[in-house]
PDB file of N, CA and C in Angstrom:
ATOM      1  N   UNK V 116       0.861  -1.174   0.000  1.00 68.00           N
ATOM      2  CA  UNK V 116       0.000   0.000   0.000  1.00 68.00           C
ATOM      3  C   UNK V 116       0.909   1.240   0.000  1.00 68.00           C
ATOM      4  N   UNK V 117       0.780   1.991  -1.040  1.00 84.00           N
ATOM      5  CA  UNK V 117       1.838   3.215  -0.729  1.00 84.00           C
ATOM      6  C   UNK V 117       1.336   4.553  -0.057  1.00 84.00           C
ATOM      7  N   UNK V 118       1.564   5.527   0.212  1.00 84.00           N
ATOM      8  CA  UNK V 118       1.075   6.533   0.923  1.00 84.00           C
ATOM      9  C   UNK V 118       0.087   7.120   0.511  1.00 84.00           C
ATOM     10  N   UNK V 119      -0.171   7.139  -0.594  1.00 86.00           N
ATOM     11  CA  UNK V 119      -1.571   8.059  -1.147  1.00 86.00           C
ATOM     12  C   UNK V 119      -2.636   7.063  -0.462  1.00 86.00           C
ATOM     13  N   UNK V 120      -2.800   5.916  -0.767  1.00 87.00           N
ATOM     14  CA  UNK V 120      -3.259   5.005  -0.415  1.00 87.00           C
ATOM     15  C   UNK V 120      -3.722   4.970   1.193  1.00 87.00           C
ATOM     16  N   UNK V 121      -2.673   5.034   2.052  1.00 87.00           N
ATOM     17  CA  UNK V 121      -2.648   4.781   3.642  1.00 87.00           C
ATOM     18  C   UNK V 121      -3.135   5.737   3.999  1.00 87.00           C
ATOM     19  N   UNK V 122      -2.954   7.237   3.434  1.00 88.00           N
ATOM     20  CA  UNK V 122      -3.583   8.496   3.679  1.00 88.00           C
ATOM     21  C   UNK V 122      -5.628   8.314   3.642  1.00 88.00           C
ATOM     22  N   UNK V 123      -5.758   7.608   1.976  1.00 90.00           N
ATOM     23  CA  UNK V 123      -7.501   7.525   2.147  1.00 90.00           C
ATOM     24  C   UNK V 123      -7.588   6.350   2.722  1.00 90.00           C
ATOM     25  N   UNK V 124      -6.877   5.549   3.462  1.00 90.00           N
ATOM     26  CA  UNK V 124      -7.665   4.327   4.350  1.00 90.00           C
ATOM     27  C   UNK V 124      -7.834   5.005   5.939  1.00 90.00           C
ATOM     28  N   UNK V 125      -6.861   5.890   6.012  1.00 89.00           N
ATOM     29  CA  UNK V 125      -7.083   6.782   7.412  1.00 89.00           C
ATOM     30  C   UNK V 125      -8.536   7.511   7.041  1.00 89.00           C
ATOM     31  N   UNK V 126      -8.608   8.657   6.221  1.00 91.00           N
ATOM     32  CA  UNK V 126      -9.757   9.383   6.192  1.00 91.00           C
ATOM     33  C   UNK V 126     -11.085   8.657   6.109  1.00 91.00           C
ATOM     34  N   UNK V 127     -10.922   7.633   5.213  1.00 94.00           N
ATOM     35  CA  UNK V 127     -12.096   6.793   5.315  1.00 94.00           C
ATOM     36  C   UNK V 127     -12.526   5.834   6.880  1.00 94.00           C
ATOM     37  N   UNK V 128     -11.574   5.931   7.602  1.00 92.00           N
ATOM     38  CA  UNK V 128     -11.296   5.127   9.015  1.00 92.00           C
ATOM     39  C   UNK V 128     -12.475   6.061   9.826  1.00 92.00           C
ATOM     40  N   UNK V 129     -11.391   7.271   9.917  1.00 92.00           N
ATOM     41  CA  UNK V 129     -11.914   8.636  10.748  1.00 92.00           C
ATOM     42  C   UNK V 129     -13.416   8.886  10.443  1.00 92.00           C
ATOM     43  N   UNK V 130     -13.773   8.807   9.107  1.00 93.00           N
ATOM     44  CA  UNK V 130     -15.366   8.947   8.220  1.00 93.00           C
ATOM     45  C   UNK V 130     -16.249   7.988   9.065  1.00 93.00           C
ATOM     46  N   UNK V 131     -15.576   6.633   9.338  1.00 95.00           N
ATOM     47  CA  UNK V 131     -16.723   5.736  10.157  1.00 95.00           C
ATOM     48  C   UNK V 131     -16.776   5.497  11.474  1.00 95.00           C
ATOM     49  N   UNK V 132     -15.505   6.105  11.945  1.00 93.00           N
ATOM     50  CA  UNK V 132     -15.462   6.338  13.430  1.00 93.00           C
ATOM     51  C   UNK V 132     -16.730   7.660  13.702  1.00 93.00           C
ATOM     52  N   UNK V 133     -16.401   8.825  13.287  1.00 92.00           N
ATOM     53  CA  UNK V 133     -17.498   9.890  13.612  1.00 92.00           C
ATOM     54  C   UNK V 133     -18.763   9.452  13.143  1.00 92.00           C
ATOM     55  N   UNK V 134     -19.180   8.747  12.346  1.00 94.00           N
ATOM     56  CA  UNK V 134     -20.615   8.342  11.553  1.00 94.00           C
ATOM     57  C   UNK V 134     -21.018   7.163  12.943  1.00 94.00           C
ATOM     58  N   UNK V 135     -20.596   7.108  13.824  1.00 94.00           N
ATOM     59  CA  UNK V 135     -21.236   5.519  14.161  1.00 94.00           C
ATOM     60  C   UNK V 135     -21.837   6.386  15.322  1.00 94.00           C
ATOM     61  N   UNK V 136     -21.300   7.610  15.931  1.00 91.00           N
ATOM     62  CA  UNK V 136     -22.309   7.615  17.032  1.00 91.00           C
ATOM     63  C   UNK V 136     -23.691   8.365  16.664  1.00 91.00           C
ATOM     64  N   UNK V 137     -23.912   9.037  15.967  1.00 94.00           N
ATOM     65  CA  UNK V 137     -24.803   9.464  14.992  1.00 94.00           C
ATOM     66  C   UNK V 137     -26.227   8.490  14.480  1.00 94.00           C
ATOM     67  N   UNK V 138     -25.130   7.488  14.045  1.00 96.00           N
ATOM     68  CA  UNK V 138     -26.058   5.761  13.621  1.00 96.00           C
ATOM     69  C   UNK V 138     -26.759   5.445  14.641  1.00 96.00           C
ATOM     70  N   UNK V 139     -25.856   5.545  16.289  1.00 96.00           N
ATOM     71  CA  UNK V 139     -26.139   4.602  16.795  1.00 96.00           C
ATOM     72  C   UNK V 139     -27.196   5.304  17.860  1.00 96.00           C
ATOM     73  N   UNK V 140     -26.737   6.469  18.116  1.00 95.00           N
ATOM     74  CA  UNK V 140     -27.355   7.280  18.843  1.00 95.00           C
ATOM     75  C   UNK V 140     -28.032   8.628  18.846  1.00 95.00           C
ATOM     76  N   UNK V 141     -28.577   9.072  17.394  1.00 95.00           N
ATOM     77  CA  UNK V 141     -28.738  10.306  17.511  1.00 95.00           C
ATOM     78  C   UNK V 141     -29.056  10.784  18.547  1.00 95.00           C
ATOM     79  N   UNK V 142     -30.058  10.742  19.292  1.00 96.00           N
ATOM     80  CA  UNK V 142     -30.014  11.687  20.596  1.00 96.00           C
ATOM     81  C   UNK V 142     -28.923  11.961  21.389  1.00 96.00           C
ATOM     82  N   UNK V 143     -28.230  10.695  22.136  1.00 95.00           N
ATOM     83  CA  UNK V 143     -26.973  11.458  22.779  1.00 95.00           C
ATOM     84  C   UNK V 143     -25.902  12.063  21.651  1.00 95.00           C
ATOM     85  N   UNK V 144     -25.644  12.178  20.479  1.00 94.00           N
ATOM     86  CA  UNK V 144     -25.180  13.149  19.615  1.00 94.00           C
ATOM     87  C   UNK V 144     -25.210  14.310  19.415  1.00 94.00           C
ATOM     88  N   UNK V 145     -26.824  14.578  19.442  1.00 95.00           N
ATOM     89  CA  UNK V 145     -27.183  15.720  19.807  1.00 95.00           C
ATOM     90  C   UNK V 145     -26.857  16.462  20.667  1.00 95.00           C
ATOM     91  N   UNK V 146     -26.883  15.844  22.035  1.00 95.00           N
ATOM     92  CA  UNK V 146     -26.768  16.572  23.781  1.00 95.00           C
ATOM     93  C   UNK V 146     -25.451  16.564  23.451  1.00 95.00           C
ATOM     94  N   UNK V 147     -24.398  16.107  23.057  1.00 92.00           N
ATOM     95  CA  UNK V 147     -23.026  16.088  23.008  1.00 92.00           C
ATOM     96  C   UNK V 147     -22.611  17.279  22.065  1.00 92.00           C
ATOM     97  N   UNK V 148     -23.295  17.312  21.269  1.00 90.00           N
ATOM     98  CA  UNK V 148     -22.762  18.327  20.079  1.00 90.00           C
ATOM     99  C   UNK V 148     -23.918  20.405  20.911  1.00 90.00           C
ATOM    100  N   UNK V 149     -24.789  19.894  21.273  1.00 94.00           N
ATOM    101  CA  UNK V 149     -25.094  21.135  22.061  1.00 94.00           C
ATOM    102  C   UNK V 149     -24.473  21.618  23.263  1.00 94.00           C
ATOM    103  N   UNK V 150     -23.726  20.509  24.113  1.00 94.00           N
ATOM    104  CA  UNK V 150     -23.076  20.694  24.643  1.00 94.00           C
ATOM    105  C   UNK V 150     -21.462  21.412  24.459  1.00 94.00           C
ATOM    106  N   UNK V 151     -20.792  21.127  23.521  1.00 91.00           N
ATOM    107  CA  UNK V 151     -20.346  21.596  22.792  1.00 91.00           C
ATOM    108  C   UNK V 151     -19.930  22.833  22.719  1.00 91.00           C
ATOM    109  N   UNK V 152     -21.476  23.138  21.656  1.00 93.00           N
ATOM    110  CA  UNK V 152     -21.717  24.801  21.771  1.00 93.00           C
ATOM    111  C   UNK V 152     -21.412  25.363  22.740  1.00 93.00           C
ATOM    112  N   UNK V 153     -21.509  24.975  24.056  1.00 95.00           N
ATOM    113  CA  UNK V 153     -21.433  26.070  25.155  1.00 95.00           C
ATOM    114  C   UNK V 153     -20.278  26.544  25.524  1.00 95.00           C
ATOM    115  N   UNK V 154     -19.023  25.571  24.870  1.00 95.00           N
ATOM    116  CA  UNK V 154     -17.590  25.891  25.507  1.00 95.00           C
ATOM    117  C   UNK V 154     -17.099  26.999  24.689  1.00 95.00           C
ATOM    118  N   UNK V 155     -16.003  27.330  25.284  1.00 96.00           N
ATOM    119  CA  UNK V 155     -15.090  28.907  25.211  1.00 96.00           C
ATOM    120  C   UNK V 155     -14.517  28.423  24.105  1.00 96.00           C
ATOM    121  N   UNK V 156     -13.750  29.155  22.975  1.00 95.00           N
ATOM    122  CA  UNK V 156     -13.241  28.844  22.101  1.00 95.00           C
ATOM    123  C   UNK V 156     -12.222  28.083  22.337  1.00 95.00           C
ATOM    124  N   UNK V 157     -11.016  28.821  24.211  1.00 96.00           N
ATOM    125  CA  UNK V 157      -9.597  28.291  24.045  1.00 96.00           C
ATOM    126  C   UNK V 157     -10.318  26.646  24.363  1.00 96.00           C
ATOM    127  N   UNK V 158     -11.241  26.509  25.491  1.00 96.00           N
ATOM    128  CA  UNK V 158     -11.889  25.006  25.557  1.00 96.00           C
ATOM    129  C   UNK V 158     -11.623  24.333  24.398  1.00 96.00           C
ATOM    130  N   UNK V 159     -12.539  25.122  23.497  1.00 94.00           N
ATOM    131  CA  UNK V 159     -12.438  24.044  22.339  1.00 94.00           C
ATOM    132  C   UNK V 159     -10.681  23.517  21.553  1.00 94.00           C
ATOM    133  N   UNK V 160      -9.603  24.465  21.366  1.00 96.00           N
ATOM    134  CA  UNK V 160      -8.749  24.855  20.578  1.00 96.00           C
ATOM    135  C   UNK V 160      -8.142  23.879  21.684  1.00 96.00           C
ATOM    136  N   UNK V 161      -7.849  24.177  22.767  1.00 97.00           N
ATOM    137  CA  UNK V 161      -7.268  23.071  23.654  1.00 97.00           C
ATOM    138  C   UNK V 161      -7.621  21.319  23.400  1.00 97.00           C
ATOM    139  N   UNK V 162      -8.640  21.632  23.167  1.00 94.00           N
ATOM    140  CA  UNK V 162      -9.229  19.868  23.254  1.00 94.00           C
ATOM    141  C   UNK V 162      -8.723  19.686  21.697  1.00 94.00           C
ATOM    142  N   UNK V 163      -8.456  20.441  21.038  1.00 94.00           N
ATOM    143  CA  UNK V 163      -8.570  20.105  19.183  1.00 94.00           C
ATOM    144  C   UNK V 163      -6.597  20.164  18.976  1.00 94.00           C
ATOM    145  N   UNK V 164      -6.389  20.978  20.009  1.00 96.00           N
ATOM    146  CA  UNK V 164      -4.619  20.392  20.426  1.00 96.00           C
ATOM    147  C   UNK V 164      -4.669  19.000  20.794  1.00 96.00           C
ATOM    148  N   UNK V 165      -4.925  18.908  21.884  1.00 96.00           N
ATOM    149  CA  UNK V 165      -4.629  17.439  22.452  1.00 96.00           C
ATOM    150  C   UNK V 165      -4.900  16.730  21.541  1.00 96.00           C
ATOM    151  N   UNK V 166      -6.093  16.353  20.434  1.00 94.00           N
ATOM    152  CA  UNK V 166      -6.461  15.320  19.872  1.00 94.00           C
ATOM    153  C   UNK V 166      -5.221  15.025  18.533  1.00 94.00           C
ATOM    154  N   UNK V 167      -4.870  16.524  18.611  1.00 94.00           N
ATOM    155  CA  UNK V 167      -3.727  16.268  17.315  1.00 94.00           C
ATOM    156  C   UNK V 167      -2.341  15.674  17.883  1.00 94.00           C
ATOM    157  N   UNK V 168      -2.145  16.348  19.096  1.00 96.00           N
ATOM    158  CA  UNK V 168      -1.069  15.266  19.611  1.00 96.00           C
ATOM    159  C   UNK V 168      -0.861  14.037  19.716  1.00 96.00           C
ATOM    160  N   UNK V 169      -2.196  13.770  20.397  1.00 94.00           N
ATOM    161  CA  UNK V 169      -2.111  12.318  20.522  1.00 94.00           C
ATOM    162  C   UNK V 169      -2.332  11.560  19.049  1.00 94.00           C
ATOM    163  N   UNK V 170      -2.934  12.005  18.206  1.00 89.00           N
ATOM    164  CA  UNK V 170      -2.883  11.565  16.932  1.00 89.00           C
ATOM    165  C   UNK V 170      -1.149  11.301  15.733  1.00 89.00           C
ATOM    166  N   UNK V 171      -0.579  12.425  16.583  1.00 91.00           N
ATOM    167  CA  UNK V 171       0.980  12.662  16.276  1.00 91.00           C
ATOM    168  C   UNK V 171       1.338  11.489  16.719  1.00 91.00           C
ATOM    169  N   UNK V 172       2.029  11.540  18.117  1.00 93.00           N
ATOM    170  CA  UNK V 172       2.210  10.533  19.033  1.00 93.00           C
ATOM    171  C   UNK V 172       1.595   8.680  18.468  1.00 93.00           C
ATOM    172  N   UNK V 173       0.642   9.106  18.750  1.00 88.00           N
ATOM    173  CA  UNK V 173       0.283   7.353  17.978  1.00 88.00           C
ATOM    174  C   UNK V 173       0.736   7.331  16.907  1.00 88.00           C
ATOM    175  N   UNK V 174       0.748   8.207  15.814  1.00 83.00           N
ATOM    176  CA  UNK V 174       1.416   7.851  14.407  1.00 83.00           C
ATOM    177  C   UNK V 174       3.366   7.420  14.382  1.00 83.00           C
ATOM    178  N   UNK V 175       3.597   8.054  15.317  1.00 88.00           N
ATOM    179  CA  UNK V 175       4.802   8.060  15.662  1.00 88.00           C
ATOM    180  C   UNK V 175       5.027   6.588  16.465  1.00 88.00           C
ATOM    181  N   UNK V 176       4.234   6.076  17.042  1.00 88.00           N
ATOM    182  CA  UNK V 176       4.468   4.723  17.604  1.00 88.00           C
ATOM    183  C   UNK V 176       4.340   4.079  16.426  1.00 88.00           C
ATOM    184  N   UNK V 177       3.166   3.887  15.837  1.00 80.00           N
ATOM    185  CA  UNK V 177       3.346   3.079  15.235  1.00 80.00           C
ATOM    186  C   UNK V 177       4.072   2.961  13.657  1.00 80.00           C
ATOM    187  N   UNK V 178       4.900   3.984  13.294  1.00 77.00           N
ATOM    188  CA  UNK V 178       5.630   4.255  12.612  1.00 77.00           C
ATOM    189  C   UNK V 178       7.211   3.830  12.746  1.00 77.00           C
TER     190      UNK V 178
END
């Protein structure tokens, strides 16, 4: 598999990870995503750091 490749098996990964709680649960999706709304921007920008780190970090392990 070469990289163009490994790149759309990730995005397509990420595509069915976010689609399943939606599937499985619209209502708590909802309360989660209104919830959401209520936080401060740095809240949000903080939490959207961490997720890229740790997304770094794991790529880096398993690399």
């Amino acid at each position: 598999m070469d990289f163009g490749a490994s790149i759309l098996a990730a995005i397509a990964l990420v595509l069915i990870f976010e689609g399943l709680l939606p599937l499985i649960s619209p209502t708590r999706w909802r309360e989660m995503f209104t919830q959401l709304l209520q936080l401060q921007d740095g809240q949000i920008r903080f939490f959207g750091l961490a997720v890229v780190l740790l997304g770094f970090f794991l790529l880096i392990w398993l690399i």
